[in-house]
PDB file of C-alpha atoms in Angstrom:
ATOM      1  CA  MET A   1      72.324 229.429 -33.026  1.00 48.00           C
ATOM      2  CA  LYS A   2      69.873 226.688 -32.201  1.00 46.00           C
ATOM      3  CA  TYR A   3      67.812 226.819 -29.359  1.00 45.00           C
ATOM      4  CA  PHE A   4      66.800 223.394 -27.299  1.00 42.00           C
ATOM      5  CA  SER A   5      64.012 222.589 -25.210  1.00 40.00           C
ATOM      6  CA  ILE A   6      65.012 219.151 -23.006  1.00 41.00           C
ATOM      7  CA  LEU A   7      62.113 216.906 -21.892  1.00 43.00           C
ATOM      8  CA  VAL A   8      63.375 214.481 -19.235  1.00 45.00           C
ATOM      9  CA  ILE A   9      61.092 211.750 -18.187  1.00 49.00           C
ATOM     10  CA  THR A  10      62.362 209.793 -15.501  1.00 48.00           C
ATOM     11  CA  ILE A  11      61.306 205.988 -15.432  1.00 47.00           C
ATOM     12  CA  ILE A  12      61.884 204.111 -12.164  1.00 50.00           C
ATOM     13  CA  LEU A  13      61.257 200.236 -12.314  1.00 47.00           C
ATOM     14  CA  LEU A  14      62.039 197.162 -10.353  1.00 49.00           C
ATOM     15  CA  THR A  15      64.826 194.363 -11.576  1.00 50.00           C
ATOM     16  CA  CYS A  16      63.692 192.381 -14.906  1.00 47.00           C
ATOM     17  CA  ASN A  17      61.127 195.037 -15.958  1.00 48.00           C
ATOM     18  CA  VAL A  18      60.229 194.043 -19.633  1.00 45.00           C
ATOM     19  CA  LEU A  19      60.392 198.281 -20.311  1.00 53.00           C
ATOM     20  CA  ALA A  20      64.003 198.571 -19.019  1.00 62.00           C
ATOM     21  CA  GLN A  21      67.085 199.281 -21.266  1.00 77.00           C
ATOM     22  CA  ILE A  22      69.558 197.133 -19.331  1.00 88.00           C
ATOM     23  CA  GLY A  23      69.162 194.264 -17.405  1.00 91.00           C
ATOM     24  CA  LEU A  24      71.358 193.344 -14.263  1.00 93.00           C
ATOM     25  CA  TYR A  25      72.601 189.564 -12.753  1.00 93.00           C
ATOM     26  CA  PRO A  26      72.255 189.024 -10.163  1.00 93.00           C
ATOM     27  CA  GLN A  27      68.852 190.494  -8.330  1.00 90.00           C
ATOM     28  CA  ALA A  28      70.293 191.418  -5.746  1.00 95.00           C
ATOM     29  CA  VAL A  29      73.920 191.788  -4.129  1.00 98.00           C
ATOM     30  CA  PHE A  30      74.849 190.257  -0.794  1.00 98.00           C
ATOM     31  CA  LEU A  31      77.606 191.030   1.230  1.00 98.00           C
ATOM     32  CA  ASN A  32      79.489 190.236   4.568  1.00 97.00           C
ATOM     33  CA  MET A  33      82.325 189.848   6.359  1.00 95.00           C
ATOM     34  CA  GLN A  34      83.515 186.473   4.678  1.00 95.00           C
ATOM     35  CA  ASN A  35      82.173 187.531   1.093  1.00 95.00           C
ATOM     36  CA  ARG A  36      83.141 191.628   1.142  1.00 97.00           C
ATOM     37  CA  ALA A  37      83.349 191.932  -2.744  1.00 97.00           C
ATOM     38  CA  SER A  38      80.716 190.410  -4.929  1.00 97.00           C
ATOM     39  CA  ASN A  39      79.787 191.836  -8.629  1.00 97.00           C
ATOM     40  CA  LEU A  40      76.842 192.949 -10.287  1.00 97.00           C
ATOM     41  CA  LYS A  41      76.510 192.686 -14.219  1.00 96.00           C
ATOM     42  CA  ILE A  42      74.646 195.365 -16.749  1.00 96.00           C
ATOM     43  CA  MET A  43      73.868 194.669 -19.636  1.00 95.00           C
ATOM     44  CA  ASN A  44      72.372 197.324 -22.475  1.00 94.00           C
ATOM     45  CA  THR A  45      70.102 195.243 -23.670  1.00 91.00           C
ATOM     46  CA  THR A  46      68.712 197.444 -26.591  1.00 91.00           C
ATOM     47  CA  ASP A  47      70.844 198.904 -30.274  1.00 92.00           C
ATOM     48  CA  GLN A  48      72.043 201.735 -28.896  1.00 92.00           C
ATOM     49  CA  THR A  49      74.623 203.393 -27.040  1.00 93.00           C
ATOM     50  CA  LYS A  50      73.932 203.894 -23.474  1.00 93.00           C
ATOM     51  CA  GLU A  51      75.168 206.000 -20.924  1.00 95.00           C
ATOM     52  CA  ILE A  52      75.431 204.242 -17.120  1.00 95.00           C
ATOM     53  CA  LEU A  53      75.592 205.951 -13.852  1.00 96.00           C
ATOM     54  CA  ILE A  54      75.397 203.858 -10.334  1.00 97.00           C
ATOM     55  CA  ASP A  55      74.993 204.682  -7.462  1.00 97.00           C
ATOM     56  CA  ILE A  56      73.455 203.330  -3.850  1.00 97.00           C
ATOM     57  CA  LYS A  57      71.034 205.227  -1.492  1.00 97.00           C
ATOM     58  CA  PHE A  58      69.123 204.130   1.686  1.00 98.00           C
ATOM     59  CA  GLY A  59      66.091 202.523   0.961  1.00 97.00           C
ATOM     60  CA  PHE A  60      63.756 199.525   1.543  1.00 97.00           C
ATOM     61  CA  PRO A  61      60.528 197.796   1.063  1.00 96.00           C
ATOM     62  CA  GLN A  62      57.105 198.422   3.088  1.00 96.00           C
ATOM     63  CA  TYR A  63      53.883 198.400   2.389  1.00 96.00           C
ATOM     64  CA  ASP A  64      51.168 201.436   1.278  1.00 95.00           C
ATOM     65  CA  SER A  65      48.237 201.795   3.262  1.00 92.00           C
ATOM     66  CA  LEU A  66      46.200 199.923   0.819  1.00 91.00           C
ATOM     67  CA  GLY A  67      48.983 196.668   2.103  1.00 94.00           C
ATOM     68  CA  ASN A  68      50.858 196.621  -1.470  1.00 94.00           C
ATOM     69  CA  TYR A  69      54.064 197.042  -2.370  1.00 95.00           C
ATOM     70  CA  THR A  70      56.210 200.049  -2.048  1.00 95.00           C
ATOM     71  CA  LEU A  71      59.949 201.323  -1.789  1.00 95.00           C
ATOM     72  CA  ALA A  72      60.726 203.805   1.061  1.00 96.00           C
ATOM     73  CA  TYR A  73      63.459 206.573   0.843  1.00 95.00           C
ATOM     74  CA  GLY A  74      64.688 209.399   3.215  1.00 89.00           C
ATOM     75  CA  ASP A  75      63.361 207.814   5.964  1.00 93.00           C
ATOM     76  CA  SER A  76      66.377 209.074   8.298  1.00 95.00           C
ATOM     77  CA  LEU A  77      65.377 207.224  11.405  1.00 96.00           C
ATOM     78  CA  PRO A  78      66.240 203.690  10.348  1.00 97.00           C
ATOM     79  CA  GLU A  79      68.701 205.254   8.164  1.00 97.00           C
ATOM     80  CA  ALA A  80      71.077 206.010  11.347  1.00 97.00           C
ATOM     81  CA  VAL A  81      70.732 202.554  12.627  1.00 97.00           C
ATOM     82  CA  TRP A  82      70.662 200.129   9.776  1.00 98.00           C
ATOM     83  CA  SER A  83      72.089 201.801   6.404  1.00 98.00           C
ATOM     84  CA  ALA A  84      74.770 200.135   4.348  1.00 98.00           C
ATOM     85  CA  VAL A  85      75.867 203.211   1.987  1.00 98.00           C
ATOM     86  CA  PRO A  86      78.389 204.263   4.675  1.00 97.00           C
ATOM     87  CA  TYR A  87      80.169 201.076   4.467  1.00 98.00           C
ATOM     88  CA  VAL A  88      80.201 199.839   0.455  1.00 98.00           C
ATOM     89  CA  LYS A  89      81.768 201.311  -2.371  1.00 97.00           C
ATOM     90  CA  VAL A  90      81.644 200.813  -5.670  1.00 97.00           C
ATOM     91  CA  PHE A  91      83.290 200.916  -8.765  1.00 96.00           C
ATOM     92  CA  PRO A  92      82.987 201.849 -11.767  1.00 96.00           C
ATOM     93  CA  LYS A  93      79.877 204.335 -11.046  1.00 97.00           C
ATOM     94  CA  LYS A  94      79.507 205.262 -14.588  1.00 96.00           C
ATOM     95  CA  LEU A  95      79.494 203.117 -17.450  1.00 94.00           C
ATOM     96  CA  LEU A  96      79.034 203.750 -21.312  1.00 95.00           C
ATOM     97  CA  LEU A  97      77.647 200.575 -22.894  1.00 95.00           C
ATOM     98  CA  LYS A  98      77.541 199.458 -26.780  1.00 95.00           C
ATOM     99  CA  ALA A  99      74.529 197.992 -28.266  1.00 94.00           C
ATOM    100  CA  LYS A 100      74.096 194.335 -26.362  1.00 93.00           C
ATOM    101  CA  GLU A 101      77.560 195.357 -24.494  1.00 95.00           C
ATOM    102  CA  GLU A 102      78.010 193.991 -20.896  1.00 95.00           C
ATOM    103  CA  GLN A 103      80.202 194.976 -18.071  1.00 96.00           C
ATOM    104  CA  VAL A 104      80.824 193.843 -14.344  1.00 97.00           C
ATOM    105  CA  VAL A 105      80.528 196.523 -11.305  1.00 97.00           C
ATOM    106  CA  LYS A 106      81.980 195.443  -8.374  1.00 98.00           C
ATOM    107  CA  PHE A 107      80.946 196.429  -5.259  1.00 98.00           C
ATOM    108  CA  MET A 108      83.601 196.375  -2.279  1.00 98.00           C
ATOM    109  CA  LEU A 109      82.656 195.967   1.625  1.00 98.00           C
ATOM    110  CA  GLY A 110      84.475 198.345   4.150  1.00 97.00           C
ATOM    111  CA  ASN A 111      85.391 198.886   7.693  1.00 96.00           C
ATOM    112  CA  MET A 112      82.479 197.241  10.064  1.00 96.00           C
ATOM    113  CA  SER A 113      84.553 197.189  13.159  1.00 93.00           C
ATOM    114  CA  ASN A 114      82.395 200.062  14.898  1.00 94.00           C
ATOM    115  CA  VAL A 115      78.281 198.490  14.422  1.00 96.00           C
ATOM    116  CA  PRO A 116      76.900 195.889  16.089  1.00 97.00           C
ATOM    117  CA  ASP A 117      75.875 192.536  14.586  1.00 97.00           C
ATOM    118  CA  GLY A 118      73.061 192.667  11.812  1.00 97.00           C
ATOM    119  CA  THR A 119      71.759 193.453   8.514  1.00 98.00           C
ATOM    120  CA  TYR A 120      72.494 196.507   6.680  1.00 98.00           C
ATOM    121  CA  PHE A 121      70.847 197.412   3.449  1.00 98.00           C
ATOM    122  CA  GLY A 122      69.941 199.867   0.776  1.00 98.00           C
ATOM    123  CA  ARG A 123      68.774 200.370  -2.938  1.00 97.00           C
ATOM    124  CA  ILE A 124      71.100 199.865  -5.525  1.00 97.00           C
ATOM    125  CA  MET A 125      70.657 202.089  -8.419  1.00 96.00           C
ATOM    126  CA  VAL A 126      71.438 202.154 -12.057  1.00 95.00           C
ATOM    127  CA  LEU A 127      70.012 204.352 -14.334  1.00 94.00           C
ATOM    128  CA  SER A 128      70.503 204.223 -18.599  1.00 92.00           C
ATOM    129  CA  LYS A 129      69.935 207.280 -20.294  1.00 90.00           C
ATOM    130  CA  ASN A 130      71.264 208.366 -23.987  1.00 89.00           C
ATOM    131  CA  PRO A 131      74.624 209.701 -23.760  1.00 89.00           C
ATOM    132  CA  PRO A 132      75.601 213.381 -24.374  1.00 81.00           C
ATOM    133  CA  GLU A 133      75.291 214.243 -27.822  1.00 71.00           C
ATOM    134  CA  GLU A 134      77.423 217.793 -29.298  1.00 60.00           C
ATOM    135  CA  ILE A 135      75.736 220.334 -30.040  1.00 56.00           C
ATOM    136  CA  ASP A 136      75.020 221.727 -33.283  1.00 56.00           C
ATOM    137  CA  THR A 137      75.685 225.802 -33.364  1.00 58.00           C
ATOM    138  CA  THR A 138      74.484 226.246 -36.328  1.00 60.00           C
ATOM    139  CA  TYR A 139      72.957 229.466 -36.338  1.00 58.00           C
ATOM    140  CA  THR A 140      69.309 229.631 -36.902  1.00 61.00           C
ATOM    141  CA  ASP A 141      65.996 231.052 -35.552  1.00 60.00           C
ATOM    142  CA  LYS A 142      63.991 228.146 -34.670  1.00 60.00           C
ATOM    143  CA  ILE A 143      63.658 226.117 -31.093  1.00 57.00           C
ATOM    144  CA  THR A 144      64.159 222.209 -31.241  1.00 56.00           C
ATOM    145  CA  ALA A 145      62.894 220.279 -29.188  1.00 55.00           C
ATOM    146  CA  LYS A 146      63.791 216.686 -27.667  1.00 60.00           C
ATOM    147  CA  LEU A 147      62.928 214.254 -25.485  1.00 63.00           C
ATOM    148  CA  ASP A 148      65.145 211.907 -23.513  1.00 71.00           C
ATOM    149  CA  ILE A 149      64.066 209.215 -21.113  1.00 78.00           C
ATOM    150  CA  HIS A 150      65.827 207.919 -18.189  1.00 83.00           C
ATOM    151  CA  PHE A 151      65.248 204.680 -17.129  1.00 87.00           C
ATOM    152  CA  THR A 152      66.004 203.480 -13.526  1.00 90.00           C
ATOM    153  CA  LEU A 153      66.507 199.799 -12.488  1.00 92.00           C
ATOM    154  CA  VAL A 154      66.319 199.569  -8.526  1.00 93.00           C
ATOM    155  CA  SER A 155      67.858 196.399  -6.715  1.00 94.00           C
ATOM    156  CA  ALA A 156      68.671 195.228  -3.062  1.00 96.00           C
ATOM    157  CA  LEU A 157      72.220 195.491  -1.427  1.00 98.00           C
ATOM    158  CA  ILE A 158      72.087 193.493   1.832  1.00 98.00           C
ATOM    159  CA  VAL A 159      75.092 193.078   4.213  1.00 98.00           C
ATOM    160  CA  ASP A 160      75.516 190.957   7.026  1.00 98.00           C
ATOM    161  CA  LYS A 161      77.849 191.425   9.728  1.00 97.00           C
ATOM    162  CA  GLY A 162      77.952 189.179  12.600  1.00 96.00           C
ATOM    163  CA  LYS A 163      75.142 187.140  14.071  1.00 96.00           C
ATOM    164  CA  THR A 164      71.330 187.899  12.754  1.00 96.00           C
ATOM    165  CA  ASN A 165      68.487 186.920  13.903  1.00 96.00           C
ATOM    166  CA  CYS A 166      64.880 187.106  12.585  1.00 96.00           C
ATOM    167  CA  ALA A 167      61.366 186.725  14.306  1.00 95.00           C
ATOM    168  CA  ILE A 168      57.965 187.746  13.397  1.00 96.00           C
ATOM    169  CA  LYS A 169      54.833 187.701  15.156  1.00 94.00           C
ATOM    170  CA  VAL A 170      51.421 187.656  12.802  1.00 92.00           C
ATOM    171  CA  ILE A 171      48.423 189.844  13.969  1.00 89.00           C
ATOM    172  CA  PRO A 172      45.278 189.351  11.885  1.00 82.00           C
ATOM    173  CA  ASP A 173      43.874 192.671  10.839  1.00 83.00           C
ATOM    174  CA  ILE A 174      40.854 193.033   8.495  1.00 79.00           C
ATOM    175  CA  ALA A 175      39.674 191.814   5.222  1.00 77.00           C
ATOM    176  CA  THR A 176      38.479 194.728   2.118  1.00 77.00           C
ATOM    177  CA  VAL A 177      36.273 194.745  -0.771  1.00 76.00           C
ATOM    178  CA  ASP A 178      37.275 196.583  -3.895  1.00 81.00           C
ATOM    179  CA  SER A 179      35.749 195.782  -7.470  1.00 81.00           C
ATOM    180  CA  ALA A 180      37.036 192.573  -8.163  1.00 88.00           C
ATOM    181  CA  LYS A 181      39.239 191.360  -5.207  1.00 88.00           C
ATOM    182  CA  VAL A 182      38.806 190.569  -1.218  1.00 86.00           C
ATOM    183  CA  ASN A 183      41.571 191.876   0.841  1.00 86.00           C
ATOM    184  CA  PHE A 184      43.224 189.932   3.944  1.00 87.00           C
ATOM    185  CA  PHE A 185      44.995 192.413   5.378  1.00 90.00           C
ATOM    186  CA  VAL A 186      48.038 191.040   8.012  1.00 91.00           C
ATOM    187  CA  GLY A 187      49.869 192.920  10.375  1.00 93.00           C
ATOM    188  CA  ILE A 188      53.517 191.859  11.143  1.00 95.00           C
ATOM    189  CA  GLU A 189      55.266 192.455  14.103  1.00 96.00           C
ATOM    190  CA  LYS A 190      59.489 192.269  13.144  1.00 97.00           C
ATOM    191  CA  GLY A 191      61.363 191.666  15.498  1.00 96.00           C
ATOM    192  CA  GLY A 192      65.421 190.645  15.499  1.00 96.00           C
ATOM    193  CA  ASN A 193      68.699 192.327  14.300  1.00 97.00           C
ATOM    194  CA  SER A 194      67.728 191.318  10.421  1.00 97.00           C
ATOM    195  CA  PRO A 195      64.861 191.302   8.248  1.00 98.00           C
ATOM    196  CA  PHE A 196      62.335 188.468   7.121  1.00 97.00           C
ATOM    197  CA  LEU A 197      63.684 187.800   3.116  1.00 97.00           C
ATOM    198  CA  GLY A 198      61.218 184.607   2.409  1.00 96.00           C
ATOM    199  CA  THR A 199      57.651 183.595   1.526  1.00 96.00           C
ATOM    200  CA  SER A 200      54.385 184.019   2.974  1.00 96.00           C
ATOM    201  CA  GLU A 201      51.997 181.335   1.574  1.00 96.00           C
ATOM    202  CA  ILE A 202      48.422 181.965   2.340  1.00 95.00           C
ATOM    203  CA  LYS A 203      45.377 178.974   1.906  1.00 95.00           C
ATOM    204  CA  VAL A 204      41.410 179.961   1.604  1.00 94.00           C
ATOM    205  CA  TYR A 205      39.348 177.316   2.413  1.00 94.00           C
ATOM    206  CA  ASP A 206      35.785 176.328   3.221  1.00 92.00           C
ATOM    207  CA  MET A 207      33.638 174.787   6.067  1.00 91.00           C
ATOM    208  CA  SER A 208      34.169 171.586   4.684  1.00 93.00           C
ATOM    209  CA  GLY A 209      37.746 171.554   4.021  1.00 93.00           C
ATOM    210  CA  LYS A 210      37.680 172.347   0.044  1.00 95.00           C
ATOM    211  CA  ILE A 211      40.116 174.955  -0.747  1.00 96.00           C
ATOM    212  CA  VAL A 212      39.110 178.302  -2.172  1.00 95.00           C
ATOM    213  CA  SER A 213      42.016 179.893  -3.370  1.00 96.00           C
ATOM    214  CA  GLU A 214      45.570 180.229  -2.061  1.00 96.00           C
ATOM    215  CA  THR A 215      48.749 182.591  -3.118  1.00 96.00           C
ATOM    216  CA  LYS A 216      52.152 182.277  -2.555  1.00 96.00           C
ATOM    217  CA  GLU A 217      54.414 185.315  -2.780  1.00 95.00           C
ATOM    218  CA  MET A 218      58.002 186.583  -1.656  1.00 94.00           C
ATOM    219  CA  THR A 219      57.570 189.428   1.560  1.00 95.00           C
ATOM    220  CA  PRO A 220      60.325 191.121   2.830  1.00 96.00           C
ATOM    221  CA  TYR A 221      59.719 192.902   5.632  1.00 97.00           C
ATOM    222  CA  TYR A 222      61.894 195.045   7.064  1.00 98.00           C
ATOM    223  CA  PHE A 223      60.045 196.370   9.944  1.00 97.00           C
ATOM    224  CA  ASN A 224      56.657 196.018  11.134  1.00 97.00           C
ATOM    225  CA  SER A 225      53.769 196.046   8.562  1.00 96.00           C
ATOM    226  CA  ARG A 226      50.584 195.774   7.278  1.00 95.00           C
ATOM    227  CA  LYS A 227      49.971 193.343   4.108  1.00 95.00           C
ATOM    228  CA  SER A 228      47.518 192.684   1.693  1.00 93.00           C
ATOM    229  CA  PHE A 229      47.072 189.604   0.017  1.00 94.00           C
ATOM    230  CA  LYS A 230      44.588 189.548  -3.079  1.00 93.00           C
ATOM    231  CA  PHE A 231      42.035 187.074  -3.904  1.00 94.00           C
ATOM    232  CA  ASP A 232      39.266 187.170  -6.786  1.00 93.00           C
ATOM    233  CA  LYS A 233      35.790 188.301  -5.276  1.00 90.00           C
ATOM    234  CA  LYS A 234      33.901 185.743  -7.445  1.00 92.00           C
ATOM    235  CA  LEU A 235      34.903 183.098  -5.113  1.00 93.00           C
ATOM    236  CA  PHE A 236      33.679 184.378  -1.882  1.00 88.00           C
ATOM    237  CA  LYS A 237      29.980 183.806  -1.031  1.00 84.00           C
ATOM    238  CA  LYS A 238      28.724 184.586   2.436  1.00 78.00           C
ATOM    239  CA  GLY A 239      29.386 181.847   5.106  1.00 80.00           C
ATOM    240  CA  GLN A 240      33.013 181.267   7.175  1.00 84.00           C
ATOM    241  CA  TYR A 241      36.500 180.429   5.771  1.00 87.00           C
ATOM    242  CA  LYS A 242      39.438 178.656   7.243  1.00 89.00           C
ATOM    243  CA  VAL A 243      42.511 180.537   6.550  1.00 90.00           C
ATOM    244  CA  GLU A 244      46.125 179.207   7.324  1.00 92.00           C
ATOM    245  CA  LEU A 245      48.981 181.424   7.001  1.00 94.00           C
ATOM    246  CA  SER A 246      52.660 179.994   6.522  1.00 96.00           C
ATOM    247  CA  MET A 247      56.019 181.394   6.352  1.00 97.00           C
ATOM    248  CA  SER A 248      59.359 180.488   5.656  1.00 96.00           C
ATOM    249  CA  ASN A 249      62.707 181.875   4.641  1.00 95.00           C
ATOM    250  CA  GLU A 250      62.159 180.676   1.668  1.00 93.00           C
ATOM    251  CA  HIS A 251      63.956 183.299  -1.100  1.00 93.00           C
ATOM    252  CA  LYS A 252      65.184 182.032  -4.681  1.00 91.00           C
ATOM    253  CA  ASP A 253      67.177 185.247  -5.138  1.00 92.00           C
ATOM    254  CA  VAL A 254      68.576 185.175  -1.189  1.00 95.00           C
ATOM    255  CA  PRO A 255      72.056 182.446  -1.173  1.00 94.00           C
ATOM    256  CA  LYS A 256      72.316 179.589   1.596  1.00 93.00           C
ATOM    257  CA  GLU A 257      74.977 181.398   2.943  1.00 93.00           C
ATOM    258  CA  PHE A 258      72.590 184.770   3.997  1.00 95.00           C
ATOM    259  CA  LYS A 259      69.320 183.033   4.479  1.00 94.00           C
ATOM    260  CA  VAL A 260      69.005 184.285   8.239  1.00 94.00           C
ATOM    261  CA  ALA A 261      67.645 181.508  10.645  1.00 91.00           C
ATOM    262  CA  PHE A 262      63.808 181.080  11.155  1.00 92.00           C
ATOM    263  CA  ASP A 263      61.686 178.782  12.038  1.00 91.00           C
ATOM    264  CA  PRO A 264      58.596 178.347   9.574  1.00 94.00           C
ATOM    265  CA  ILE A 265      55.587 180.019  11.093  1.00 94.00           C
ATOM    266  CA  LYS A 266      51.794 178.197  10.469  1.00 93.00           C
ATOM    267  CA  GLU A 267      48.926 179.539  11.894  1.00 90.00           C
ATOM    268  CA  SER A 268      45.016 179.432  11.221  1.00 89.00           C
ATOM    269  CA  PHE A 269      42.434 181.769  11.721  1.00 86.00           C
ATOM    270  CA  ILE A 270      38.443 181.957  11.058  1.00 85.00           C
ATOM    271  CA  VAL A 271      37.160 184.394   8.668  1.00 82.00           C
ATOM    272  CA  ASP A 272      33.588 185.160   8.601  1.00 76.00           C
ATOM    273  CA  VAL A 273      32.541 186.616   5.382  1.00 72.00           C
ATOM    274  CA  ASP A 274      28.752 188.344   4.831  1.00 64.00           C
ATOM    275  CA  GLY A 275      26.796 189.885   1.836  1.00 47.00           C
ATOM    276  CA  GLN A 276      28.736 192.273   1.380  1.00 47.00           C
ATOM    277  CA  PHE A 277      32.386 190.348   1.920  1.00 48.00           C
ATOM    278  CA  GLU A 278      33.333 192.137   4.715  1.00 49.00           C
ATOM    279  CA  TRP A 279      35.765 190.530   7.316  1.00 50.00           C
ATOM    280  CA  LYS A 280      33.641 190.469  10.755  1.00 49.00           C
ATOM    281  CA  ARG A 281      36.312 188.014  12.513  1.00 46.00           C
ATOM    282  CA  TRP A 282      39.117 186.127  12.503  1.00 49.00           C
ATOM    283  CA  ALA A 283      40.107 184.404  15.248  1.00 50.00           C
ATOM    284  CA  ASP A 284      42.219 181.578  16.957  1.00 47.00           C
ATOM    285  CA  ILE A 285      40.714 178.344  15.808  1.00 47.00           C
TER     286      ILE A 285
END
């Protein structure tokens, strides 16, 4: 009998990652009471047959202690209120795609009559792996090692019910410095019954009005958050800078009919940077 030692490595990726064995289109699935069905196209981008497993679970973007984007799973308190998982069915949940083959997976919204208005959400988990192989039963006393790598792409699931709204309050925080970056931390208090799925833009000027640096990012805020905006340390010298923060519901992956009404925000602050690039003060102008 031949003995197998199988090492399974699981790699979890965001959509459109170049390392992935599969492609997804669109980048997120949106459902509401008027659009109760949607499709997700799954493409095998490799030269080999792949087994594909599709599942949905509760999860959402958040920001860690360093202000960096991450995904949160297993938080039972918001799950009990905001999870879309109980209301959405997926078919099929298992595929076998040949090389360069593609197939459509359907998402169907069920009955939500017993839940309040708002936006419910989750994450779509699309796992690709090599299909099972027949085991060689030829007798041998050798142990054969086999490496099986599983890739998981993660995409967003958004479900709107009834009237949705979102409110954002910006709370200036601190600045820190690492070996290469100055990190401007911004606190966000999120109100309403829908996440903020939009764009944040920060422009930094010197006190003469000359722009020093700027960044524009897609910044999802599902709950209260604390995000870091990063700038090249070499651009900053000792002195004061004017910081302008703008936020809008602009987002390339959110269809027009799913954009939550949001009055754009534009706020200005002063940051005082000393020789160690510490954020000494950030106050309203």
